[in-house]
Tab-separated table of C-alpha atoms and ligand atoms in Angstrom:
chain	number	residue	atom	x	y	z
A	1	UNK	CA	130.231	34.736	87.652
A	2	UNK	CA	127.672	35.499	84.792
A	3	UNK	CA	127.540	36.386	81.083
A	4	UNK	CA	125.129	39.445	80.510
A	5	UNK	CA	122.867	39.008	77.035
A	6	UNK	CA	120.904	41.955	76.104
A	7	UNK	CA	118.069	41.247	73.698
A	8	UNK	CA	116.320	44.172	72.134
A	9	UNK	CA	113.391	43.946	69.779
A	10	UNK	CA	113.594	46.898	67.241
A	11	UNK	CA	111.178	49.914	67.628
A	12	UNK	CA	108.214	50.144	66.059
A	13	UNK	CA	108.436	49.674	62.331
A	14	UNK	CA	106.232	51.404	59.417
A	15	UNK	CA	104.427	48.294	58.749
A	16	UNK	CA	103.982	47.439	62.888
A	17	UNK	CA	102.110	50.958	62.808
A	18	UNK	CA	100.367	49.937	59.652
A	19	UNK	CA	99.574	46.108	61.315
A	20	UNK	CA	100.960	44.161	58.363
A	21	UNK	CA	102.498	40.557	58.596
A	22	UNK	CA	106.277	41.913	57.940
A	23	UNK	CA	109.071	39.068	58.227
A	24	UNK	CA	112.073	39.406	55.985
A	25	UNK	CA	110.104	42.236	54.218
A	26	UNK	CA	113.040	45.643	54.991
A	27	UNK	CA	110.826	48.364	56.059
A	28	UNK	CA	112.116	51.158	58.319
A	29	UNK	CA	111.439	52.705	61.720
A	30	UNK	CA	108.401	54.595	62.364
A	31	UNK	CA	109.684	57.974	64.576
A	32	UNK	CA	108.247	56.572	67.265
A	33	UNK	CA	110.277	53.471	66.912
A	34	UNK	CA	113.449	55.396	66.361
A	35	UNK	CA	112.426	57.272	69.894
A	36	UNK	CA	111.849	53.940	71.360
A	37	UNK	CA	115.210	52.977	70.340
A	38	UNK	CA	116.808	55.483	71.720
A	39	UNK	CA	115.009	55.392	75.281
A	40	UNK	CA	116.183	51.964	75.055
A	41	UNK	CA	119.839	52.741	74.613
A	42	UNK	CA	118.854	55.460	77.995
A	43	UNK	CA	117.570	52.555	79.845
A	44	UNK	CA	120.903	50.467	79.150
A	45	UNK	CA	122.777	53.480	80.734
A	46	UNK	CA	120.944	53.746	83.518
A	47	UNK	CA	120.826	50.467	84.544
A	48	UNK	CA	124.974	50.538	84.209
A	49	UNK	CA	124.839	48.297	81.447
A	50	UNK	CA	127.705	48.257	78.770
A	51	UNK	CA	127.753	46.438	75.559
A	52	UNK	CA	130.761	45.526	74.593
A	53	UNK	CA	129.568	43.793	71.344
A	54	UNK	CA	126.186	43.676	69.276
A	55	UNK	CA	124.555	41.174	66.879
A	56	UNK	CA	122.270	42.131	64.411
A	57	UNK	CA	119.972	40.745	61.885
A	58	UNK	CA	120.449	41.673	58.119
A	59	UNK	CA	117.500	43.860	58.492
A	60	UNK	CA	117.641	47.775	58.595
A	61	UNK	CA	114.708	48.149	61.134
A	62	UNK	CA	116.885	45.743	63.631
A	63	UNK	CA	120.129	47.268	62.616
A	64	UNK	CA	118.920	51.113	63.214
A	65	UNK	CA	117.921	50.060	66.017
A	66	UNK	CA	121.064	49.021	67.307
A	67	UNK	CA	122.490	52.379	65.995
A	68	UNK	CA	120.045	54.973	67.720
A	69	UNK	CA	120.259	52.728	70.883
A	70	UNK	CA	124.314	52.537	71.129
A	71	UNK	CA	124.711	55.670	70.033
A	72	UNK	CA	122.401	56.967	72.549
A	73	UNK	CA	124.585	54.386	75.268
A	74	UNK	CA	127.996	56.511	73.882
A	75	UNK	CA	128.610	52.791	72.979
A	76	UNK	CA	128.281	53.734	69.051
A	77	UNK	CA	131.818	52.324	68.731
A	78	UNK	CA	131.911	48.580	69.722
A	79	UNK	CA	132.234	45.772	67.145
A	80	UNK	CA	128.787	44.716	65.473
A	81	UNK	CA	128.713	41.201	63.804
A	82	UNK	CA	125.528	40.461	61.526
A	83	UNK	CA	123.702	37.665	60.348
A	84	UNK	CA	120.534	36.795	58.867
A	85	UNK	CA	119.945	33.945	61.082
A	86	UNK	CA	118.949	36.646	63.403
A	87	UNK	CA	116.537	37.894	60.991
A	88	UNK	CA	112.683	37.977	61.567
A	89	UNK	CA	110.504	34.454	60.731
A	90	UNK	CA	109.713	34.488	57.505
A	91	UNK	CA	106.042	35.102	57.000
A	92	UNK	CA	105.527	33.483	53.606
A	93	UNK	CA	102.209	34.657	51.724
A	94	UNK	CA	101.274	36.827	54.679
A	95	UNK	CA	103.887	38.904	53.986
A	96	UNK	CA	102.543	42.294	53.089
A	97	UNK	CA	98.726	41.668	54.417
A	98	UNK	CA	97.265	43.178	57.245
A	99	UNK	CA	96.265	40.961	60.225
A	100	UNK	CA	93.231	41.814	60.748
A	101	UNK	CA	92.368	41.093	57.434
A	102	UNK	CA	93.482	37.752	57.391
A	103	UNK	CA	92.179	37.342	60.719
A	104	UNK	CA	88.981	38.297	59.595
A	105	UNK	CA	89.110	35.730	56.288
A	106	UNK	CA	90.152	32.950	57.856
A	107	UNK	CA	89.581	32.997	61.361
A	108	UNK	CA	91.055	33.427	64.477
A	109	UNK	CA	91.801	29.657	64.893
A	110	UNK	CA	93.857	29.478	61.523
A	111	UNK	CA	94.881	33.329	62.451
A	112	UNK	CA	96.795	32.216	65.582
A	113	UNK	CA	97.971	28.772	64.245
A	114	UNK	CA	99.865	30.520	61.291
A	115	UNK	CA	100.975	33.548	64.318
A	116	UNK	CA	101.506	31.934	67.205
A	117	UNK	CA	101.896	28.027	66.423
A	118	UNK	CA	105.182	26.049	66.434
A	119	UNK	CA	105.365	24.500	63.964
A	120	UNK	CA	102.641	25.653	61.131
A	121	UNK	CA	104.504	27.697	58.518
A	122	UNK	CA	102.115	29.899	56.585
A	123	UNK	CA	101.658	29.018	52.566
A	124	UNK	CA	105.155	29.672	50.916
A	125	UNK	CA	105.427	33.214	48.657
A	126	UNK	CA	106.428	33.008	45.277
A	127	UNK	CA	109.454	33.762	43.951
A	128	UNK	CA	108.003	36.412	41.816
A	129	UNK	CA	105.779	37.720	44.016
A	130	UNK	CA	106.098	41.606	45.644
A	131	UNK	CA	107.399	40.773	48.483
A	132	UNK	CA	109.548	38.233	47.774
A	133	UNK	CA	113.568	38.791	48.865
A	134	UNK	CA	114.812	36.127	46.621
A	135	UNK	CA	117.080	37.531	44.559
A	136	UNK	CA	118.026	40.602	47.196
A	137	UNK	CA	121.801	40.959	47.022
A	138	UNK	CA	122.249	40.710	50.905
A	139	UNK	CA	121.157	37.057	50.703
A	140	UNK	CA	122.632	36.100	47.516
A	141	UNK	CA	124.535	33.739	49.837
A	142	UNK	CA	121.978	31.278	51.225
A	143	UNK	CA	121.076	29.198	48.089
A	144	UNK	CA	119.001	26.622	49.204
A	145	UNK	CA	118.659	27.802	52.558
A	146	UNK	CA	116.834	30.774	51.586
A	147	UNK	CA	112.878	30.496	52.988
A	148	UNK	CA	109.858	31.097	51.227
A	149	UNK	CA	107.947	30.701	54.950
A	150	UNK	CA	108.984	29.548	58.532
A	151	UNK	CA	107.352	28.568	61.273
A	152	UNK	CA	109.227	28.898	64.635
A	153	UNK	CA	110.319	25.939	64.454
A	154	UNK	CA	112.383	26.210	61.539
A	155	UNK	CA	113.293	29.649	63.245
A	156	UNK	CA	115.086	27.994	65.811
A	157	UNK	CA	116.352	25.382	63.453
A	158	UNK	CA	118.370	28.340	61.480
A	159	UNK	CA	119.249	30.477	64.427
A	160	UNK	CA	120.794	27.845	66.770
A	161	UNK	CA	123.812	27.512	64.590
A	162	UNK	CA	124.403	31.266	64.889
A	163	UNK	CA	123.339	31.029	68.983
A	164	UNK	CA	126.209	28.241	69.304
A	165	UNK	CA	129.056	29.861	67.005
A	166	UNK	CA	128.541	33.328	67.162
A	167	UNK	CA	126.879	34.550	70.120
A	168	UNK	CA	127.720	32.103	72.859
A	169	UNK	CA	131.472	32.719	72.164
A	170	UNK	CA	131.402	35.918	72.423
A	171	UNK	CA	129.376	35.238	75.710
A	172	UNK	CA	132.352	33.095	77.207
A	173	UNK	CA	134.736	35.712	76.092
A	174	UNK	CA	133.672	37.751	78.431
A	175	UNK	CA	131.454	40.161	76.152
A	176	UNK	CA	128.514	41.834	77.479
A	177	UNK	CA	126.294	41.161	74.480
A	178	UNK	CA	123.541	43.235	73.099
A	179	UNK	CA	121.539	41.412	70.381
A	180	UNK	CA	119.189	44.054	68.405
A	181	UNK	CA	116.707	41.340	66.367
A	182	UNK	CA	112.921	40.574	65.803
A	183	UNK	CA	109.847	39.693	67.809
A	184	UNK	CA	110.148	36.406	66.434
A	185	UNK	CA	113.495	35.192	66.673
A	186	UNK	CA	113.797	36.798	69.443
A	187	UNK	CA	111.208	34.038	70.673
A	188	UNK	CA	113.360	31.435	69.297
A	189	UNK	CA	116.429	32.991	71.823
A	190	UNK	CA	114.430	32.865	74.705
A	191	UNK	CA	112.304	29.591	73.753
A	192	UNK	CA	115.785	28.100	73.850
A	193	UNK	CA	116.792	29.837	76.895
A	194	UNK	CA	114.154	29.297	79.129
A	195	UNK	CA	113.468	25.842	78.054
A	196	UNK	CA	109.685	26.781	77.205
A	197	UNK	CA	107.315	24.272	76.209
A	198	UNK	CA	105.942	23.965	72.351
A	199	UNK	CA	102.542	24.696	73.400
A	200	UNK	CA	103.213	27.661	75.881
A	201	UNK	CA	105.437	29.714	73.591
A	202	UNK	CA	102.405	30.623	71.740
A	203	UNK	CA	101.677	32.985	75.072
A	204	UNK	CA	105.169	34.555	75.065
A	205	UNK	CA	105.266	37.888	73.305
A	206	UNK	CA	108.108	40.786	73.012
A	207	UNK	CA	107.752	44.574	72.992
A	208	UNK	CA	109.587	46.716	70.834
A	209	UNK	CA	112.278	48.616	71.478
A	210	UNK	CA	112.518	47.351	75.611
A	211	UNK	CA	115.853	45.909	76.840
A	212	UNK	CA	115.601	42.455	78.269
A	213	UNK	CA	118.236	41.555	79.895
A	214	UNK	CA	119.421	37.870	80.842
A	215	UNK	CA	122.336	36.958	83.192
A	216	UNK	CA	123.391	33.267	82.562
A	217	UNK	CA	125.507	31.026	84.172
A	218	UNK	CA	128.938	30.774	83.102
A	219	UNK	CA	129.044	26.911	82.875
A	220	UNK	CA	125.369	25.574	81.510
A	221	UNK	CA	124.683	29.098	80.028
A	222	UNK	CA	121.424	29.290	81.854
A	223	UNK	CA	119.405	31.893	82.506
A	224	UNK	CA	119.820	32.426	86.705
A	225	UNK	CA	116.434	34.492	86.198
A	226	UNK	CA	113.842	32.389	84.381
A	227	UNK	CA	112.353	34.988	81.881
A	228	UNK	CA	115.308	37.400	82.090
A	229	UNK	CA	114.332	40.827	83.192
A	230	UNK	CA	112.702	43.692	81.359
A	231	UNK	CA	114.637	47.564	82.919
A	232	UNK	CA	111.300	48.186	82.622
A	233	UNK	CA	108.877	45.654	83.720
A	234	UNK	CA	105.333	47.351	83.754
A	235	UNK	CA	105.804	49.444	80.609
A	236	UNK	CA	107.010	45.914	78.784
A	237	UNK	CA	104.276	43.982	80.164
A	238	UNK	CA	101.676	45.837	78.799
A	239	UNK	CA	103.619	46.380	75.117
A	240	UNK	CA	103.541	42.830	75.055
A	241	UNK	CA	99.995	42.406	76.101
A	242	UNK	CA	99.276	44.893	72.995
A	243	UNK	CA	101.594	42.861	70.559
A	244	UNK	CA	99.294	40.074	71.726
A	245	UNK	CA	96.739	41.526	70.614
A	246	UNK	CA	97.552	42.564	67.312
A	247	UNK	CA	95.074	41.789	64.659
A	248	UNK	CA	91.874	42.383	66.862
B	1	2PG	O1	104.881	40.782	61.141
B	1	2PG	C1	105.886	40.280	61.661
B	1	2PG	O2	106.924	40.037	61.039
B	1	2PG	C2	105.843	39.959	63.139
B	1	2PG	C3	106.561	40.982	63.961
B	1	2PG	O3	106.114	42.278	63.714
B	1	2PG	O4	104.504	39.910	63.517
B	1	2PG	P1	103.878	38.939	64.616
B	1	2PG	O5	104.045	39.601	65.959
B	1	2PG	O6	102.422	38.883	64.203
B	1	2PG	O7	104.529	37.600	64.543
């Protein structure tokens, strides 16, 4: 026997159209994103696939997602847990600035370093400044936890916890689990999962809004499919190929 885990990377958010560094920043689904969502909840339908729970980040753009795609799925109804350990890297003083911008004033070395590395955080972003979320009631919680930037290291440092406690349990309860989060931690998930290197993760990117879908063994929790499996492979491929190339 396996556990089914669903990930799904939300659909195309205002800033992703606008290509601006985003991380815990709240901004909302483009219409096209909220259509990708949705075609994503189609695709869990017709592949038979039934979540019987969701996880969510504590960000709207992840959580509408989950919405438009469940609803779509007639699976509106099932129990939704939420944590901001799911939540998108935080981007630090990127936050707010377009890529190819800062791609342009720094370079594409230091560009994909701060993008793509492990474990080089971008500068951290003041307290005070715009786009800042200290102080945002829905976090009020994490004292000193709270980032000011994250590299994906520290991603998978704050998601793990949440990964072992909240989702794997679920997992060996017999859930079929759909977790709606961000192109980064979604990284972290399947970093984790499919055991990938430091150095190749920086390869690995995720489309919005496209089910990938992992059956793992019921003992190690192992993915029986290296990669997992996309419902639909060509049309992810070349979403992530684009995500890839954001900035250029
Ligand atoms: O801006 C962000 O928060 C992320 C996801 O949109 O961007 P990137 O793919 O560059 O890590």
């Amino acid at each position: 026997m396996t556990h089914t885990l669903i990930l799904l990377r939300h659909g195309e958010s205002e800033w992703n159209a606008k290509n601006l560094f985003t991380g815990w920043v709240d901004v909302g689904l483009t219409e096209k994103g909220q259509a990708e969502a949705v075609r994503g909840g189609e695709q869990l339908v017709a592949a038979g696939l039934h979540p019987t729970v969701v996880h969510t980040s504590l960000q709207r753009r992840a959580i509408n997602t989950a919405a438009l795609a469940l609803d779509a799925a007639d699976r509106h109804w099932i129990p939704v847990r939420r944590s901001w350990r799911l939540n998108e890297r935080h981007y630090g003083a990127l936050q707010g600035k377009n890529k190819a911008q800062v791609r342009d004033e720094y370079g594409e070395e230091q560009f994909m370093l701060w993008r793509r590395s492990f474990d080089v955080p971008p500068p951290p972003l003041d307290d005070d400044a715009e786009y800042s979320q200290v102080g945002d009631p829905q976090y009020a919680d994490l004292g000193a936890e709270m980032p000011r930037t994250e590299c994906l290291r520290d991603v998978i440092a704050r998601l793990l916890p949440y990964w072992e406690a909240g989702i794997v349990p679920d997992l060996r309860a017999g859930h079929t689990v759909l977790v709606a989060a961000h192109g980064n931690s979604l990284r972290a998930i399947v970093k984790h999962l499919d055991q990938i290197s430091d150095e190749d993760i920086a390869g690995l990117n995720i489309p919005t809004g496209m089910p990938l879908v992992y059956e793992l063994d019921e003992d190690t929790m192992q993915p029986v499919t290296k990669g997992g499996t996309y419902l639909d492979p060509e049309a992810a491929a070349a979403a992530a190929a684009a995500v890839a190339n954001q900035g250029r």
